[in-house]
């Protein structure tokens, strides 16, 4: 379904390409490969599903399923410091008491391994092939797989705070972000309303504010590839086509060399929020390929959206030159709906029904360059089909997180 249904943008008629100019069509739905459902066989407790993480022992998924089976969210959660997820219970427990097949301490020669906490002092120590949460002394930093080394700048509290450790005791109401349900022991689920100008977020496990919630959030760029390469946002952005073709179904086809270029319109010195929504199907696997970037020249990009064989990746470079990255699973050789958001505090990534987040404090660095679709400095060009792309400098209400 096109984003335009939610954006209320007028699609006027334009003459499309001739039959001879049309690109090869993507595979039909029945010919697309099956994909992994992270919530398959999840344990249901009080109406919410719980499933172990596919690679990380200290993470798990909470699965929210609406009345219509197509309405669902899978949210990876972090166990508290020093704990692993136990799918049998299901709950977080002391790591040494949980049997986890992907525990890196199963390797006899390993003495320690990194903890994905963003904390410079925390790490996993191996004791009798079991992981135990530990911290380097203040003024020392953990060096991957080696141990603690002197670093006077490393003074993070350890254990530190993580995003919403453990399960969330509230859940969304699909289709209406202004309300949510709170679980009350002995009462079951209780309907609640978010304050004005906020929406419920399953990532935050509560109601959050974004400037786009106060009024209408309109796209700065909207390319539905409706038989042409015009911008339907109302801003009439100049779109320069470098060999991209169109299919009869209204998709843009990128052959691994072609790309689109849009004259610079994003000014990160002035804008505090960025939202990008794109639906794509990749046809070539094995390498990192650029779906979108804001530089292909001498200057390093400050925004990158990439796909690899199994994941969607985002990279943001902030004004202090620090770099924040985030990735999550995608559906290989299948259609993927991706939404990327940043608001000076954290970055959110939604790939189909999987929602993830990470701290990314600071504004995105502004660079003097155009926006590129299908091309990015240092990466292969995108190969596949894109259904549509929308870029906002606010958080639209139709994106429910």
mmCIF file of C-alpha atoms in Angstrom:
data_model
loop_
_atom_site.group_PDB
_atom_site.id
_atom_site.type_symbol
_atom_site.label_atom_id
_atom_site.label_comp_id
_atom_site.label_asym_id
_atom_site.label_seq_id
_atom_site.Cartn_x
_atom_site.Cartn_y
_atom_site.Cartn_z
ATOM 1 C CA UNK A 1 0.000 0.000 0.000
ATOM 2 C CA UNK A 2 1.310 3.415 -0.965
ATOM 3 C CA UNK A 3 2.239 5.863 1.814
ATOM 4 C CA UNK A 4 0.148 8.367 -0.146
ATOM 5 C CA UNK A 5 -3.024 6.937 1.393
ATOM 6 C CA UNK A 6 -1.824 8.247 4.744
ATOM 7 C CA UNK A 7 -0.176 11.416 3.414
ATOM 8 C CA UNK A 8 -3.211 12.768 1.538
ATOM 9 C CA UNK A 9 -0.981 13.926 -1.308
ATOM 10 C CA UNK A 10 -2.644 14.529 -4.675
ATOM 11 C CA UNK A 11 -1.410 12.269 -7.474
ATOM 12 C CA UNK A 12 -2.301 14.077 -10.674
ATOM 13 C CA UNK A 13 -2.189 12.350 -14.062
ATOM 14 C CA UNK A 14 0.973 12.546 -16.086
ATOM 15 C CA UNK A 15 1.864 10.744 -19.288
ATOM 16 C CA UNK A 16 4.019 7.728 -18.402
ATOM 17 C CA UNK A 17 6.744 5.943 -20.333
ATOM 18 C CA UNK A 18 5.939 3.983 -23.482
ATOM 19 C CA UNK A 19 5.681 0.190 -23.394
ATOM 20 C CA UNK A 20 9.115 -0.102 -25.001
ATOM 21 C CA UNK A 21 10.661 1.897 -22.146
ATOM 22 C CA UNK A 22 9.165 -0.171 -19.311
ATOM 23 C CA UNK A 23 11.557 -2.124 -17.103
ATOM 24 C CA UNK A 24 11.403 -5.801 -16.188
ATOM 25 C CA UNK A 25 8.755 -6.368 -13.517
ATOM 26 C CA UNK A 26 9.526 -7.737 -10.026
ATOM 27 C CA UNK A 27 8.473 -11.278 -9.080
ATOM 28 C CA UNK A 28 4.798 -11.724 -8.268
ATOM 29 C CA UNK A 29 3.811 -12.258 -4.624
ATOM 30 C CA UNK A 30 3.327 -16.024 -5.058
ATOM 31 C CA UNK A 31 6.863 -16.354 -6.457
ATOM 32 C CA UNK A 32 8.581 -14.529 -3.598
ATOM 33 C CA UNK A 33 10.579 -16.646 -1.115
ATOM 34 C CA UNK A 34 9.353 -17.340 2.407
ATOM 35 C CA UNK A 35 10.812 -15.245 5.216
ATOM 36 C CA UNK A 36 11.505 -15.713 8.911
ATOM 37 C CA UNK A 37 8.793 -14.675 11.349
ATOM 38 C CA UNK A 38 10.560 -13.826 14.616
ATOM 39 C CA UNK A 39 7.277 -14.193 16.509
ATOM 40 C CA UNK A 40 6.480 -17.665 15.177
ATOM 41 C CA UNK A 41 5.884 -20.044 18.113
ATOM 42 C CA UNK A 42 6.157 -17.192 20.628
ATOM 43 C CA UNK A 43 4.903 -17.992 24.132
ATOM 44 C CA UNK A 44 1.774 -15.975 24.885
ATOM 45 C CA UNK A 45 1.511 -14.555 28.406
ATOM 46 C CA UNK A 46 -1.418 -12.223 29.216
ATOM 47 C CA UNK A 47 -2.025 -11.536 25.535
ATOM 48 C CA UNK A 48 1.599 -10.661 24.659
ATOM 49 C CA UNK A 49 4.042 -12.982 22.892
ATOM 50 C CA UNK A 50 7.603 -13.672 24.074
ATOM 51 C CA UNK A 51 10.337 -15.137 21.884
ATOM 52 C CA UNK A 52 14.076 -15.606 22.286
ATOM 53 C CA UNK A 53 16.421 -13.468 20.179
ATOM 54 C CA UNK A 54 17.995 -15.224 17.208
ATOM 55 C CA UNK A 55 21.602 -14.293 18.105
ATOM 56 C CA UNK A 56 21.864 -12.418 21.441
ATOM 57 C CA UNK A 57 21.332 -14.341 24.671
ATOM 58 C CA UNK A 58 20.621 -11.179 26.684
ATOM 59 C CA UNK A 59 17.802 -10.029 24.392
ATOM 60 C CA UNK A 60 14.303 -11.224 23.602
ATOM 61 C CA UNK A 61 11.291 -10.168 21.536
ATOM 62 C CA UNK A 62 7.963 -8.969 22.810
ATOM 63 C CA UNK A 63 5.336 -9.656 20.162
ATOM 64 C CA UNK A 64 2.160 -7.584 19.883
ATOM 65 C CA UNK A 65 -0.557 -8.905 17.571
ATOM 66 C CA UNK A 66 -3.732 -7.006 16.720
ATOM 67 C CA UNK A 67 -7.187 -8.324 15.946
ATOM 68 C CA UNK A 68 -6.134 -8.591 12.307
ATOM 69 C CA UNK A 69 -3.152 -10.931 12.062
ATOM 70 C CA UNK A 70 -1.417 -8.498 9.681
ATOM 71 C CA UNK A 71 -1.249 -5.953 12.525
ATOM 72 C CA UNK A 72 1.811 -6.879 14.558
ATOM 73 C CA UNK A 73 4.952 -5.486 16.156
ATOM 74 C CA UNK A 74 8.046 -7.393 17.258
ATOM 75 C CA UNK A 75 10.166 -5.372 19.685
ATOM 76 C CA UNK A 76 13.615 -6.565 20.780
ATOM 77 C CA UNK A 77 14.092 -5.943 24.516
ATOM 78 C CA UNK A 78 17.232 -5.966 26.646
ATOM 79 C CA UNK A 79 17.540 -8.049 29.806
ATOM 80 C CA UNK A 80 18.952 -6.239 32.881
ATOM 81 C CA UNK A 81 22.721 -6.260 33.440
ATOM 82 C CA UNK A 82 24.187 -9.748 33.842
ATOM 83 C CA UNK A 83 21.023 -11.574 32.791
ATOM 84 C CA UNK A 84 20.059 -13.834 29.869
ATOM 85 C CA UNK A 85 16.618 -14.559 28.481
ATOM 86 C CA UNK A 86 15.120 -17.931 29.471
ATOM 87 C CA UNK A 87 12.427 -18.896 26.935
ATOM 88 C CA UNK A 88 11.230 -21.789 29.109
ATOM 89 C CA UNK A 89 10.034 -19.533 31.935
ATOM 90 C CA UNK A 90 9.824 -17.017 30.017
ATOM 91 C CA UNK A 91 11.771 -14.247 31.779
ATOM 92 C CA UNK A 92 15.279 -12.815 32.268
ATOM 93 C CA UNK A 93 17.487 -14.733 34.729
ATOM 94 C CA UNK A 94 21.107 -14.647 35.907
ATOM 95 C CA UNK A 95 23.152 -15.522 32.804
ATOM 96 C CA UNK A 96 25.113 -18.373 34.409
ATOM 97 C CA UNK A 97 21.831 -20.149 35.211
ATOM 98 C CA UNK A 98 20.513 -20.063 31.616
ATOM 99 C CA UNK A 99 21.443 -22.515 28.856
ATOM 100 C CA UNK A 100 21.914 -20.440 25.689
ATOM 101 C CA UNK A 101 23.254 -22.114 22.533
ATOM 102 C CA UNK A 102 24.683 -18.832 21.179
ATOM 103 C CA UNK A 103 26.567 -17.934 24.390
ATOM 104 C CA UNK A 104 30.067 -16.990 23.214
ATOM 105 C CA UNK A 105 31.575 -18.419 26.403
ATOM 106 C CA UNK A 106 30.771 -21.853 24.977
ATOM 107 C CA UNK A 107 34.147 -21.432 23.242
ATOM 108 C CA UNK A 108 36.664 -22.838 25.715
ATOM 109 C CA UNK A 109 39.490 -20.527 24.628
ATOM 110 C CA UNK A 110 37.453 -17.354 25.211
ATOM 111 C CA UNK A 111 38.058 -15.387 28.416
ATOM 112 C CA UNK A 112 35.593 -12.560 27.819
ATOM 113 C CA UNK A 113 33.378 -10.980 25.160
ATOM 114 C CA UNK A 114 31.738 -7.584 24.560
ATOM 115 C CA UNK A 115 28.436 -6.571 26.101
ATOM 116 C CA UNK A 116 26.123 -4.687 23.723
ATOM 117 C CA UNK A 117 25.284 -1.960 26.224
ATOM 118 C CA UNK A 118 27.005 1.176 24.908
ATOM 119 C CA UNK A 119 28.882 1.255 28.211
ATOM 120 C CA UNK A 120 32.669 1.518 27.914
ATOM 121 C CA UNK A 121 33.289 -0.488 31.133
ATOM 122 C CA UNK A 122 30.801 -3.372 30.925
ATOM 123 C CA UNK A 123 31.590 -6.786 29.437
ATOM 124 C CA UNK A 124 30.888 -10.500 29.791
ATOM 125 C CA UNK A 125 33.489 -12.534 31.685
ATOM 126 C CA UNK A 126 33.711 -16.270 30.940
ATOM 127 C CA UNK A 127 33.662 -18.537 33.992
ATOM 128 C CA UNK A 128 33.484 -22.295 33.399
ATOM 129 C CA UNK A 129 32.081 -21.614 29.896
ATOM 130 C CA UNK A 130 29.306 -19.454 31.347
ATOM 131 C CA UNK A 131 28.907 -15.690 30.855
ATOM 132 C CA UNK A 132 28.978 -13.443 33.920
ATOM 133 C CA UNK A 133 28.317 -9.701 33.707
ATOM 134 C CA UNK A 134 31.290 -7.633 34.879
ATOM 135 C CA UNK A 135 32.741 -4.098 34.807
ATOM 136 C CA UNK A 136 36.220 -2.690 34.348
ATOM 137 C CA UNK A 137 37.323 -0.311 37.148
ATOM 138 C CA UNK A 138 36.514 3.362 36.590
ATOM 139 C CA UNK A 139 39.187 4.865 34.355
ATOM 140 C CA UNK A 140 39.565 1.646 32.391
ATOM 141 C CA UNK A 141 37.847 0.581 29.163
ATOM 142 C CA UNK A 142 36.963 -2.913 28.005
ATOM 143 C CA UNK A 143 38.845 -3.883 24.835
ATOM 144 C CA UNK A 144 37.042 -6.505 22.768
ATOM 145 C CA UNK A 145 38.045 -10.055 23.694
ATOM 146 C CA UNK A 146 41.191 -8.823 25.471
ATOM 147 C CA UNK A 147 40.207 -7.251 28.776
ATOM 148 C CA UNK A 148 40.432 -3.929 30.588
ATOM 149 C CA UNK A 149 42.885 -1.237 29.498
ATOM 150 C CA UNK A 150 43.639 2.218 30.911
ATOM 151 C CA UNK A 151 41.423 5.057 29.658
ATOM 152 C CA UNK A 152 40.904 8.016 32.037
ATOM 153 C CA UNK A 153 37.937 9.210 29.941
ATOM 154 C CA UNK A 154 35.978 5.998 30.581
ATOM 155 C CA UNK A 155 33.938 6.767 33.685
ATOM 156 C CA UNK A 156 30.523 5.389 32.696
ATOM 157 C CA UNK A 157 28.450 4.162 35.645
ATOM 158 C CA UNK A 158 28.561 0.384 35.553
ATOM 159 C CA UNK A 159 26.145 -1.241 35.360
ATOM 160 C CA UNK A 160 24.508 1.652 33.513
ATOM 161 C CA UNK A 161 21.006 2.360 32.325
ATOM 162 C CA UNK A 162 19.673 0.689 29.176
ATOM 163 C CA UNK A 163 16.520 1.303 27.195
ATOM 164 C CA UNK A 164 13.529 -0.169 29.026
ATOM 165 C CA UNK A 165 15.254 -3.203 30.522
ATOM 166 C CA UNK A 166 13.037 -6.272 30.774
ATOM 167 C CA UNK A 167 9.474 -6.687 29.464
ATOM 168 C CA UNK A 168 7.079 -3.770 28.928
ATOM 169 C CA UNK A 169 3.780 -3.967 30.865
ATOM 170 C CA UNK A 170 1.741 -1.922 28.367
ATOM 171 C CA UNK A 171 0.714 -2.577 24.770
ATOM 172 C CA UNK A 172 -0.476 -0.597 21.718
ATOM 173 C CA UNK A 173 -3.951 -0.237 20.274
ATOM 174 C CA UNK A 174 -3.370 -0.795 16.571
ATOM 175 C CA UNK A 175 -4.532 2.059 14.373
ATOM 176 C CA UNK A 176 -4.851 4.608 17.208
ATOM 177 C CA UNK A 177 -1.620 5.941 18.714
ATOM 178 C CA UNK A 178 -3.475 8.250 21.115
ATOM 179 C CA UNK A 179 -4.498 5.339 23.362
ATOM 180 C CA UNK A 180 -2.862 2.217 24.794
ATOM 181 C CA UNK A 181 -3.540 -0.565 27.275
ATOM 182 C CA UNK A 182 -1.824 -0.967 30.646
ATOM 183 C CA UNK A 183 -1.645 -4.347 32.363
ATOM 184 C CA UNK A 184 -2.822 -4.312 35.974
ATOM 185 C CA UNK A 185 -2.357 -7.453 38.054
ATOM 186 C CA UNK A 186 -5.746 -8.914 38.935
ATOM 187 C CA UNK A 187 -7.566 -6.502 36.594
ATOM 188 C CA UNK A 188 -6.059 -7.512 33.227
ATOM 189 C CA UNK A 189 -5.696 -4.843 30.504
ATOM 190 C CA UNK A 190 -6.904 -1.334 31.281
ATOM 191 C CA UNK A 191 -7.510 1.300 28.570
ATOM 192 C CA UNK A 192 -5.437 4.488 28.906
ATOM 193 C CA UNK A 193 -5.191 7.763 26.945
ATOM 194 C CA UNK A 194 -1.969 9.589 26.050
ATOM 195 C CA UNK A 195 -1.658 13.318 26.847
ATOM 196 C CA UNK A 196 -2.317 15.837 24.065
ATOM 197 C CA UNK A 197 0.323 16.007 21.274
ATOM 198 C CA UNK A 198 1.791 12.624 22.225
ATOM 199 C CA UNK A 199 1.404 9.070 20.924
ATOM 200 C CA UNK A 200 2.000 5.705 22.509
ATOM 201 C CA UNK A 201 5.308 4.071 21.574
ATOM 202 C CA UNK A 202 5.985 0.363 22.122
ATOM 203 C CA UNK A 203 9.693 1.178 21.887
ATOM 204 C CA UNK A 204 9.484 3.699 24.726
ATOM 205 C CA UNK A 205 6.841 1.640 26.565
ATOM 206 C CA UNK A 206 4.892 4.878 27.080
ATOM 207 C CA UNK A 207 3.618 8.063 25.456
ATOM 208 C CA UNK A 208 6.149 10.253 23.625
ATOM 209 C CA UNK A 209 6.119 13.734 22.069
ATOM 210 C CA UNK A 210 7.256 14.750 18.593
ATOM 211 C CA UNK A 211 6.645 18.064 16.885
ATOM 212 C CA UNK A 212 4.813 16.313 14.040
ATOM 213 C CA UNK A 213 2.105 15.253 16.509
ATOM 214 C CA UNK A 214 1.014 18.861 17.089
ATOM 215 C CA UNK A 215 -0.318 19.418 13.576
ATOM 216 C CA UNK A 216 0.074 18.229 10.019
ATOM 217 C CA UNK A 217 3.394 16.626 9.150
ATOM 218 C CA UNK A 218 3.898 16.825 5.393
ATOM 219 C CA UNK A 219 6.695 15.221 3.363
ATOM 220 C CA UNK A 220 9.582 17.283 2.035
ATOM 221 C CA UNK A 221 9.984 14.707 -0.747
ATOM 222 C CA UNK A 222 7.574 12.052 -1.980
ATOM 223 C CA UNK A 223 8.376 9.755 -4.911
ATOM 224 C CA UNK A 224 5.606 7.180 -5.578
ATOM 225 C CA UNK A 225 7.019 6.385 -9.064
ATOM 226 C CA UNK A 226 3.519 6.742 -10.471
ATOM 227 C CA UNK A 227 4.593 6.317 -14.124
ATOM 228 C CA UNK A 228 7.190 9.070 -13.700
ATOM 229 C CA UNK A 229 9.955 10.374 -11.441
ATOM 230 C CA UNK A 230 8.160 13.514 -10.236
ATOM 231 C CA UNK A 231 8.131 14.714 -6.640
ATOM 232 C CA UNK A 232 4.532 14.675 -5.340
ATOM 233 C CA UNK A 233 5.247 16.394 -2.009
ATOM 234 C CA UNK A 234 4.117 19.737 -3.415
ATOM 235 C CA UNK A 235 7.671 21.109 -3.198
ATOM 236 C CA UNK A 236 8.551 20.262 -6.824
ATOM 237 C CA UNK A 237 12.027 18.942 -5.995
ATOM 238 C CA UNK A 238 14.286 18.523 -8.995
ATOM 239 C CA UNK A 239 14.839 14.777 -9.508
ATOM 240 C CA UNK A 240 17.735 13.885 -11.811
ATOM 241 C CA UNK A 241 17.508 10.362 -13.248
ATOM 242 C CA UNK A 242 20.750 8.469 -13.929
ATOM 243 C CA UNK A 243 19.451 5.388 -15.761
ATOM 244 C CA UNK A 244 16.623 4.242 -13.454
ATOM 245 C CA UNK A 245 13.653 2.726 -15.305
ATOM 246 C CA UNK A 246 9.989 2.159 -14.428
ATOM 247 C CA UNK A 247 7.867 -0.986 -14.471
ATOM 248 C CA UNK A 248 4.250 -1.190 -15.596
ATOM 249 C CA UNK A 249 3.213 -1.740 -11.950
ATOM 250 C CA UNK A 250 4.663 1.624 -10.887
ATOM 251 C CA UNK A 251 8.012 0.543 -9.387
ATOM 252 C CA UNK A 252 11.425 2.097 -10.006
ATOM 253 C CA UNK A 253 14.020 -0.459 -11.146
ATOM 254 C CA UNK A 254 17.666 0.016 -10.164
ATOM 255 C CA UNK A 255 20.145 -2.198 -12.060
ATOM 256 C CA UNK A 256 23.184 -1.825 -9.784
ATOM 257 C CA UNK A 257 24.563 1.117 -11.771
ATOM 258 C CA UNK A 258 21.588 3.471 -12.025
ATOM 259 C CA UNK A 259 20.519 5.954 -9.341
ATOM 260 C CA UNK A 260 18.439 9.079 -8.683
ATOM 261 C CA UNK A 261 19.786 12.443 -7.535
ATOM 262 C CA UNK A 262 17.675 15.101 -5.814
ATOM 263 C CA UNK A 263 19.027 18.612 -5.456
ATOM 264 C CA UNK A 264 19.851 19.464 -1.826
ATOM 265 C CA UNK A 265 16.824 20.381 0.267
ATOM 266 C CA UNK A 266 17.609 18.978 3.738
ATOM 267 C CA UNK A 267 19.243 21.455 6.124
ATOM 268 C CA UNK A 268 20.253 19.566 9.266
ATOM 269 C CA UNK A 269 21.554 22.808 10.823
ATOM 270 C CA UNK A 270 17.905 23.891 11.091
ATOM 271 C CA UNK A 271 15.952 20.639 11.311
ATOM 272 C CA UNK A 272 15.848 18.628 14.537
ATOM 273 C CA UNK A 273 13.950 15.607 13.177
ATOM 274 C CA UNK A 274 14.282 13.315 10.182
ATOM 275 C CA UNK A 275 11.939 10.564 9.027
ATOM 276 C CA UNK A 276 12.501 8.418 5.929
ATOM 277 C CA UNK A 277 10.032 5.808 4.683
ATOM 278 C CA UNK A 278 10.827 3.454 1.800
ATOM 279 C CA UNK A 279 9.509 0.163 0.410
ATOM 280 C CA UNK A 280 11.964 -1.917 -1.610
ATOM 281 C CA UNK A 281 12.790 -5.375 -2.969
ATOM 282 C CA UNK A 282 16.485 -6.179 -3.495
ATOM 283 C CA UNK A 283 17.566 -8.586 -6.228
ATOM 284 C CA UNK A 284 21.321 -8.858 -5.584
ATOM 285 C CA UNK A 285 22.750 -10.121 -2.281
ATOM 286 C CA UNK A 286 26.112 -10.505 -0.588
ATOM 287 C CA UNK A 287 27.393 -6.941 -0.327
ATOM 288 C CA UNK A 288 26.390 -3.719 1.415
ATOM 289 C CA UNK A 289 24.345 -1.664 -1.034
ATOM 290 C CA UNK A 290 23.251 1.951 -0.690
ATOM 291 C CA UNK A 291 19.511 2.611 -0.758
ATOM 292 C CA UNK A 292 19.917 6.284 0.172
ATOM 293 C CA UNK A 293 22.744 8.658 1.117
ATOM 294 C CA UNK A 294 23.500 12.377 1.187
ATOM 295 C CA UNK A 295 26.928 12.205 -0.458
ATOM 296 C CA UNK A 296 28.769 10.331 -3.191
ATOM 297 C CA UNK A 297 31.666 12.778 -3.549
ATOM 298 C CA UNK A 298 34.744 13.678 -1.537
ATOM 299 C CA UNK A 299 32.769 14.451 1.635
ATOM 300 C CA UNK A 300 31.688 11.534 3.799
ATOM 301 C CA UNK A 301 27.879 11.129 4.023
ATOM 302 C CA UNK A 302 26.164 11.969 7.302
ATOM 303 C CA UNK A 303 23.118 9.827 6.473
ATOM 304 C CA UNK A 304 23.258 6.324 4.988
ATOM 305 C CA UNK A 305 20.529 3.728 4.502
ATOM 306 C CA UNK A 306 21.958 0.366 3.389
ATOM 307 C CA UNK A 307 20.922 -3.229 2.856
ATOM 308 C CA UNK A 308 23.024 -6.374 3.180
ATOM 309 C CA UNK A 309 22.133 -10.029 2.632
ATOM 310 C CA UNK A 310 20.086 -10.228 5.851
ATOM 311 C CA UNK A 311 19.769 -6.738 7.372
ATOM 312 C CA UNK A 312 18.830 -3.130 6.857
ATOM 313 C CA UNK A 313 21.465 -0.727 8.241
ATOM 314 C CA UNK A 314 21.396 2.985 9.052
ATOM 315 C CA UNK A 315 24.359 5.256 9.784
ATOM 316 C CA UNK A 316 24.192 8.816 11.124
ATOM 317 C CA UNK A 317 27.136 11.175 11.546
ATOM 318 C CA UNK A 318 26.457 13.888 14.113
ATOM 319 C CA UNK A 319 27.830 17.431 14.419
ATOM 320 C CA UNK A 320 30.460 16.236 16.932
ATOM 321 C CA UNK A 321 31.705 13.749 14.263
ATOM 322 C CA UNK A 322 30.472 10.774 16.286
ATOM 323 C CA UNK A 323 28.777 8.010 14.278
ATOM 324 C CA UNK A 324 25.672 6.063 15.323
ATOM 325 C CA UNK A 325 24.648 2.836 13.599
ATOM 326 C CA UNK A 326 21.695 0.491 13.898
ATOM 327 C CA UNK A 327 20.523 -2.572 11.977
ATOM 328 C CA UNK A 328 17.789 -5.172 12.046
ATOM 329 C CA UNK A 329 16.572 -8.192 10.088
ATOM 330 C CA UNK A 330 14.939 -7.807 6.701
ATOM 331 C CA UNK A 331 13.177 -10.249 4.358
ATOM 332 C CA UNK A 332 15.773 -11.449 1.848
ATOM 333 C CA UNK A 333 14.697 -11.126 -1.809
ATOM 334 C CA UNK A 334 11.254 -9.994 -0.665
ATOM 335 C CA UNK A 335 9.474 -6.680 -0.188
ATOM 336 C CA UNK A 336 10.589 -4.669 2.855
ATOM 337 C CA UNK A 337 8.911 -1.612 4.330
ATOM 338 C CA UNK A 338 11.474 0.496 6.198
ATOM 339 C CA UNK A 339 11.033 3.593 8.358
ATOM 340 C CA UNK A 340 14.018 5.482 9.809
ATOM 341 C CA UNK A 341 13.623 8.223 12.436
ATOM 342 C CA UNK A 342 15.981 10.497 14.373
ATOM 343 C CA UNK A 343 15.084 13.303 16.787
ATOM 344 C CA UNK A 344 18.416 14.510 18.312
ATOM 345 C CA UNK A 345 18.087 11.956 21.124
ATOM 346 C CA UNK A 346 17.669 8.530 19.603
ATOM 347 C CA UNK A 347 17.321 6.720 16.338
ATOM 348 C CA UNK A 348 14.415 4.381 15.570
ATOM 349 C CA UNK A 349 14.386 1.748 12.838
ATOM 350 C CA UNK A 350 11.300 -0.170 11.731
ATOM 351 C CA UNK A 351 11.780 -2.965 9.199
ATOM 352 C CA UNK A 352 8.426 -4.547 8.356
ATOM 353 C CA UNK A 353 7.110 -5.498 11.822
ATOM 354 C CA UNK A 354 10.398 -5.359 13.791
ATOM 355 C CA UNK A 355 11.040 -2.161 15.782
ATOM 356 C CA UNK A 356 14.454 -1.209 17.204
ATOM 357 C CA UNK A 357 15.996 1.893 18.814
ATOM 358 C CA UNK A 358 19.317 3.265 20.020
ATOM 359 C CA UNK A 359 20.642 6.400 21.677
ATOM 360 C CA UNK A 360 22.013 8.844 19.062
ATOM 361 C CA UNK A 361 22.286 12.189 20.858
ATOM 362 C CA UNK A 362 22.982 15.248 18.735
ATOM 363 C CA UNK A 363 21.993 16.720 15.384
ATOM 364 C CA UNK A 364 22.885 15.082 12.100
ATOM 365 C CA UNK A 365 25.838 16.830 10.473
ATOM 366 C CA UNK A 366 24.810 19.007 7.537
ATOM 367 C CA UNK A 367 26.898 18.669 4.389
ATOM 368 C CA UNK A 368 26.753 20.533 1.096
ATOM 369 C CA UNK A 369 25.565 17.707 -1.125
ATOM 370 C CA UNK A 370 22.514 16.430 -2.929
ATOM 371 C CA UNK A 371 20.433 13.428 -1.847
ATOM 372 C CA UNK A 372 21.056 10.159 -3.698
ATOM 373 C CA UNK A 373 18.742 7.165 -4.040
ATOM 374 C CA UNK A 374 20.439 3.929 -4.995
ATOM 375 C CA UNK A 375 23.985 5.217 -4.533
ATOM 376 C CA UNK A 376 26.326 5.966 -1.611
ATOM 377 C CA UNK A 377 30.012 6.703 -1.166
ATOM 378 C CA UNK A 378 32.037 3.558 -0.448
ATOM 379 C CA UNK A 379 29.228 1.067 -1.129
ATOM 380 C CA UNK A 380 27.752 -0.782 -4.086
ATOM 381 C CA UNK A 381 24.747 0.731 -5.804
ATOM 382 C CA UNK A 382 21.312 -0.644 -4.937
ATOM 383 C CA UNK A 383 20.003 -3.410 -7.190
ATOM 384 C CA UNK A 384 16.275 -4.109 -7.171
ATOM 385 C CA UNK A 385 12.928 -2.334 -7.097
ATOM 386 C CA UNK A 386 11.656 0.619 -5.045
ATOM 387 C CA UNK A 387 7.925 1.138 -4.653
ATOM 388 C CA UNK A 388 8.051 4.597 -3.064
ATOM 389 C CA UNK A 389 10.137 6.919 -0.905
ATOM 390 C CA UNK A 390 9.039 9.705 1.457
ATOM 391 C CA UNK A 391 11.267 12.096 3.443
ATOM 392 C CA UNK A 392 9.970 14.233 6.339
ATOM 393 C CA UNK A 393 11.524 16.715 8.767
ATOM 394 C CA UNK A 394 8.923 15.774 11.384
ATOM 395 C CA UNK A 395 7.366 12.563 12.756
ATOM 396 C CA UNK A 396 4.084 11.766 10.915
ATOM 397 C CA UNK A 397 1.296 10.330 13.020
ATOM 398 C CA UNK A 398 0.682 7.411 10.668
ATOM 399 C CA UNK A 399 4.005 5.864 11.705
ATOM 400 C CA UNK A 400 3.027 3.951 14.828
ATOM 401 C CA UNK A 401 6.028 2.951 16.963
#
